[in-house]
Short mmCIF file of C-alpha atoms in Angstrom, two decimals:
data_model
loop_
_atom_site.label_atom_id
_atom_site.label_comp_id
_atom_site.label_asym_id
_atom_site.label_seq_id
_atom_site.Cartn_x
_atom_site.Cartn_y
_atom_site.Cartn_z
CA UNK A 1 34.78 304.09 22.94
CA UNK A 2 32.71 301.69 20.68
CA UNK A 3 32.10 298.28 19.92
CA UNK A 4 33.26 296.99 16.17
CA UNK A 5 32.00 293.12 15.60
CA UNK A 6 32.94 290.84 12.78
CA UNK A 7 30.12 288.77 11.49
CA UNK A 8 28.24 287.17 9.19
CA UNK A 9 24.93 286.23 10.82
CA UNK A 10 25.53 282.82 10.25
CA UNK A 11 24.88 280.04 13.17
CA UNK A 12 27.31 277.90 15.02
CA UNK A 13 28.06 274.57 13.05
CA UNK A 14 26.85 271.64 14.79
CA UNK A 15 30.22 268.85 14.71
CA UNK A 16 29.60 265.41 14.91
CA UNK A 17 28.95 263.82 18.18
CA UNK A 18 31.36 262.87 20.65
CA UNK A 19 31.80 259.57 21.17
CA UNK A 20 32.78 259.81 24.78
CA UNK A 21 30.55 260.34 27.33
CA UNK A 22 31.07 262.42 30.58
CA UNK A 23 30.17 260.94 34.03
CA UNK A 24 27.84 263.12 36.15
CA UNK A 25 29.44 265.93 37.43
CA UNK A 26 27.84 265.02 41.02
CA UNK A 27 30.85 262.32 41.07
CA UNK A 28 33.85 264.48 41.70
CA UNK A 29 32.85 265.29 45.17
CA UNK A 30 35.34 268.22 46.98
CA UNK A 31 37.17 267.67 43.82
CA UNK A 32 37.25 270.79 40.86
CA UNK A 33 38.28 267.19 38.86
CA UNK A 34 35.53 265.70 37.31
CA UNK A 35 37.32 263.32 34.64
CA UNK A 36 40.47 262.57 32.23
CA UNK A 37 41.26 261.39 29.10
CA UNK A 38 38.55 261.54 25.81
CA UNK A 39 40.20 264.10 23.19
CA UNK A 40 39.68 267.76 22.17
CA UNK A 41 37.24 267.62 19.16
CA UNK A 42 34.76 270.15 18.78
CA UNK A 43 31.58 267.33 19.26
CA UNK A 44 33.24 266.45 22.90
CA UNK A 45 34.79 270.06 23.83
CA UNK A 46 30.81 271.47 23.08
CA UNK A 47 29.15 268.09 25.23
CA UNK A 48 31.73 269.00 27.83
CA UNK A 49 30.66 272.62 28.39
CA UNK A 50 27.09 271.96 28.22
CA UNK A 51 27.17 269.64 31.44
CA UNK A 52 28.67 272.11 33.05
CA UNK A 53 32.37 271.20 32.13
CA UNK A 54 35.91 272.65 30.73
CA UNK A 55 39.12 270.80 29.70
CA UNK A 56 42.45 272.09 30.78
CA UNK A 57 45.35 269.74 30.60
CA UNK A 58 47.69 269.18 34.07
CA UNK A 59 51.82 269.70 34.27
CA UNK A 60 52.03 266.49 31.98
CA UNK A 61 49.90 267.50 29.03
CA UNK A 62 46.86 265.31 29.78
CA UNK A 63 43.62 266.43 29.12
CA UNK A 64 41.81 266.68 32.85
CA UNK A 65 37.85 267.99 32.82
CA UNK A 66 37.14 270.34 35.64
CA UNK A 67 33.99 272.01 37.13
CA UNK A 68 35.00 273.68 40.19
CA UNK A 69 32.85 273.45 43.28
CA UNK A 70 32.89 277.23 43.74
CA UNK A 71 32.20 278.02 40.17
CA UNK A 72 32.99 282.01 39.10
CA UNK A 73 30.53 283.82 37.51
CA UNK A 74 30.00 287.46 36.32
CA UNK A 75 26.25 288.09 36.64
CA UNK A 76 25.61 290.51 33.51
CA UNK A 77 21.86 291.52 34.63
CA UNK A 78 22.13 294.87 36.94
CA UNK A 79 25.76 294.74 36.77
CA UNK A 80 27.41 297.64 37.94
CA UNK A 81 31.01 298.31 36.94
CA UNK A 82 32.93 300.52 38.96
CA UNK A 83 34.73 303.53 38.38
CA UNK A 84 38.08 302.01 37.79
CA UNK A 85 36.53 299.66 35.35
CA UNK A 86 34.25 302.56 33.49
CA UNK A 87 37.47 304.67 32.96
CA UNK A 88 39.49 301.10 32.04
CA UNK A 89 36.72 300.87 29.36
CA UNK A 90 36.58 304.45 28.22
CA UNK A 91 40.20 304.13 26.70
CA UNK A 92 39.70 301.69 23.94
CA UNK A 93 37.52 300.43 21.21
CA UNK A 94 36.41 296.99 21.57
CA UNK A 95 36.27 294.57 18.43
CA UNK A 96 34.78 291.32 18.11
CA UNK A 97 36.30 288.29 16.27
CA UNK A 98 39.27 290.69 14.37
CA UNK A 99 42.09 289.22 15.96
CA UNK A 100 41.49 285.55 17.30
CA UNK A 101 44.91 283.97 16.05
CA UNK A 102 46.42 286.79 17.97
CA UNK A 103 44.65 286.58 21.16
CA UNK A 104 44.51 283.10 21.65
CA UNK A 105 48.20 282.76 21.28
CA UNK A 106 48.90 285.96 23.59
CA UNK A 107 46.66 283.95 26.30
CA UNK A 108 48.90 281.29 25.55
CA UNK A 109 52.52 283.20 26.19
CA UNK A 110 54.41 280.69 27.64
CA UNK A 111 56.06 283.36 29.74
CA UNK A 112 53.40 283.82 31.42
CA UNK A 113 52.68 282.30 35.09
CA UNK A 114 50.51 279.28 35.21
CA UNK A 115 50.19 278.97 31.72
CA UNK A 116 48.51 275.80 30.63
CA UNK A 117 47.37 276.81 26.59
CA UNK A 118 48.91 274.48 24.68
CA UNK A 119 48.81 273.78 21.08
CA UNK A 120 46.67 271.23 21.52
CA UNK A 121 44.21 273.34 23.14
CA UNK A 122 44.99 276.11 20.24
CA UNK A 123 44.08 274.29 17.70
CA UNK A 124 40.68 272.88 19.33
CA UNK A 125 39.18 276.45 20.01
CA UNK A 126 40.76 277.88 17.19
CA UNK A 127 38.75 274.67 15.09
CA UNK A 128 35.83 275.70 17.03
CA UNK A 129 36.22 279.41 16.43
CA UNK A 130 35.48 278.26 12.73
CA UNK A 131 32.71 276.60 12.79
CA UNK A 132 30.93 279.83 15.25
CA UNK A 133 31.59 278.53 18.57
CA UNK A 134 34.10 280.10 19.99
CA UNK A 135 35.01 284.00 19.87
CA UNK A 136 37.58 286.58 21.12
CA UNK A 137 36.89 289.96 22.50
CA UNK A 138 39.73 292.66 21.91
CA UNK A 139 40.19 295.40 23.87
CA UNK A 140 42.17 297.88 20.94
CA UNK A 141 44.05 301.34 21.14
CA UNK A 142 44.26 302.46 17.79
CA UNK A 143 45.98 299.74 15.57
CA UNK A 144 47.45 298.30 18.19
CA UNK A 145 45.95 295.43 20.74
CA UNK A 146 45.91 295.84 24.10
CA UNK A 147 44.13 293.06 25.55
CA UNK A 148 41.75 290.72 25.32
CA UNK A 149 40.28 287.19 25.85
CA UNK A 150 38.16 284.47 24.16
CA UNK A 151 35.28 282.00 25.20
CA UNK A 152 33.06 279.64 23.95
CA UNK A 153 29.89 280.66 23.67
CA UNK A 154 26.76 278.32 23.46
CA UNK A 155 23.39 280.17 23.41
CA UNK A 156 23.59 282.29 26.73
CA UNK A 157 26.33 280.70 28.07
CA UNK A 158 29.36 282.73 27.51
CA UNK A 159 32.20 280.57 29.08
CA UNK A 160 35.61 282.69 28.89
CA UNK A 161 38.88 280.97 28.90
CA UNK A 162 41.52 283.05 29.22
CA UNK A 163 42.84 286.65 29.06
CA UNK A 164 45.97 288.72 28.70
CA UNK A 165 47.02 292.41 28.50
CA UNK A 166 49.73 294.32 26.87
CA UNK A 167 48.81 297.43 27.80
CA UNK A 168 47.36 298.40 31.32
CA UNK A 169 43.54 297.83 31.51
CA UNK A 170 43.48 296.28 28.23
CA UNK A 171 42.26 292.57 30.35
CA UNK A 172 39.90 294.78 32.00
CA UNK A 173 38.31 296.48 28.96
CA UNK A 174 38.02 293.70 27.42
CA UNK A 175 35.77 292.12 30.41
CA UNK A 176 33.68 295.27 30.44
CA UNK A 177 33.39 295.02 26.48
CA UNK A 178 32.49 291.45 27.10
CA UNK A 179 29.51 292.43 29.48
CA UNK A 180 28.28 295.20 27.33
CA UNK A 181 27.86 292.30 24.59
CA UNK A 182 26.00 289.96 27.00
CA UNK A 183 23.66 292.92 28.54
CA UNK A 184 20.80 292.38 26.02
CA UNK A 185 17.02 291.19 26.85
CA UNK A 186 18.06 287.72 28.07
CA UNK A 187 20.67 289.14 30.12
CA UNK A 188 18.83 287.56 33.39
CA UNK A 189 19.10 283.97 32.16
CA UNK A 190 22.62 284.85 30.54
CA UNK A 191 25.99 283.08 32.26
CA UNK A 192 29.35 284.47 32.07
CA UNK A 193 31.55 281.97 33.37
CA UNK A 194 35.17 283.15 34.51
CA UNK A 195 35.83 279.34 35.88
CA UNK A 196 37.32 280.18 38.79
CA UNK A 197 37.48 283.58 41.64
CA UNK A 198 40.64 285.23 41.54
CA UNK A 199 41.80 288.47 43.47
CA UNK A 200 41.75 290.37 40.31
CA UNK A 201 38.32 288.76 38.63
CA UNK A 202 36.84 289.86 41.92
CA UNK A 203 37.22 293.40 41.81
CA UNK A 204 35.52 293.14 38.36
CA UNK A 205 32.78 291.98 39.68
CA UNK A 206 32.91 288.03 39.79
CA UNK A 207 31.71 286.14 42.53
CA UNK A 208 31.39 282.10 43.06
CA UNK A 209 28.03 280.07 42.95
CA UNK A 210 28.20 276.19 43.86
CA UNK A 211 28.36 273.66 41.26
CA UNK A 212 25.29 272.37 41.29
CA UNK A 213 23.96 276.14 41.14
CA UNK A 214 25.85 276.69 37.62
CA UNK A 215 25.06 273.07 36.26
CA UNK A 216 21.43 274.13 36.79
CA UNK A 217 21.96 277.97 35.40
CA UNK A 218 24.04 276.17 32.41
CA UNK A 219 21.35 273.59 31.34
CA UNK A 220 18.90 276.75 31.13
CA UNK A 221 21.50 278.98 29.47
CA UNK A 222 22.06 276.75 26.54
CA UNK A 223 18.11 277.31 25.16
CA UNK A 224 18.74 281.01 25.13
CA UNK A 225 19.50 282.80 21.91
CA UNK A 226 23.17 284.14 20.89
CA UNK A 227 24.16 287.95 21.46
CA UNK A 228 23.82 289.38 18.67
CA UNK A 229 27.57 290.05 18.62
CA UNK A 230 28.48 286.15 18.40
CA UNK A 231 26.01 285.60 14.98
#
């Protein structure tokens, strides 16, 4: 089925600076920790992922900043989805930006294991989904939604955050929609960055690159032009 954006070809809002500033991401060592503290606005959420970073708060609520020493990445040139994922694909439309209030907050579901989205983090992206930074990717059936997820994205560096499914395949679809919207004619100096390798991610495709491999691919990624679809 198709692709249906929302857009205004407007670009991203630049916020005001952060007035933190991150320590080298060399520091952490083995650690996926880089730093804590500094807050959530958009000027120090955008600094964060250009270095290569991404905040996610621990069991207490405080805002940790992680880059992972096996980074996860989809690579989007020559990908090849397989046929589970091309038939996961075929069954629904996917939309662009129709729906981010409702797929942020599904990714959020507290009943869901390991979730750490809290409204605090909510009402960063959402903030950032304003001003053009941040987007969701819905994977629909008709009127209804049946997955989906939502990233920042920051020239070619598409950095997804989370994703959920109420119907089966709907996660997947909306990871094959999400490639689809990255495979353009930058797609070779493009990053999609799942954060870290799960069992699932994995059979999608993802592998993991060392840190310093995706601090390198990030600092190029950021010069690249948006997709079209996040304009």
């Amino acid at each position: 089925m198709g692709i249906r954006i929302v857009q205004d070809g407007s670009v991203p809002v630049e916020p005001a600076p952060s007035p933190w500033e991150f320590p080298p991401v060399g520091v952490a060592g083995a650690s996926d920790v880089v730093a804590g503290g500094a807050d959530l606005a958009p000027g120090t959420v955008l600094a964060a992922y250009r270095r290569g970073l991404f905040p996610m708060p621990d069991h207490r609520g405080s805002i940790l900043w992680w880059s992972p020493v096996d980074r996860g990445v989809i690579d989007v040139a020559g990908y090849e989805p397989s046929r589970s994922l091309r038939r996961a694909r075929a069954k629904f439309e996917i939309r662009v930006n129709t729906a981010f209030d409702q797929v942020i907050r599904a990714c959020a579901d507290p009943r869901r294991p390991g979730s750490w989205i809290d409204r605090e983090i909510i009402a960063s992206y959402t903030e950032l989904h304003r001003l053009g930074w941040v987007h969701s990717v819905e994977a629909w059936d008709g009127d209804e939604l049946a997955g989906g997820l939502y990233g920042v994205a920051i020239g070619g560096l598409f950095a997804g955050e989370s994703m959920f499914h109420h119907k089966t395949d709907g996660s997947k679809a909306a990871v094959a929609g999400t490639i689809e919207l990255l495979d353009d004619e930058y797609a070779a100096d493009r990053v999609f960055d799942i954060q870290w390798v799960t069992d699932h991610l994995a059979t999608l495709g993802a592998v993991s690159i060392a840190r310093e491999t995706y601090v390198r691919r990030v600092a190029r990624a950021v010069d690249v032009p948006l997709p079209k679809a996040f304009m």
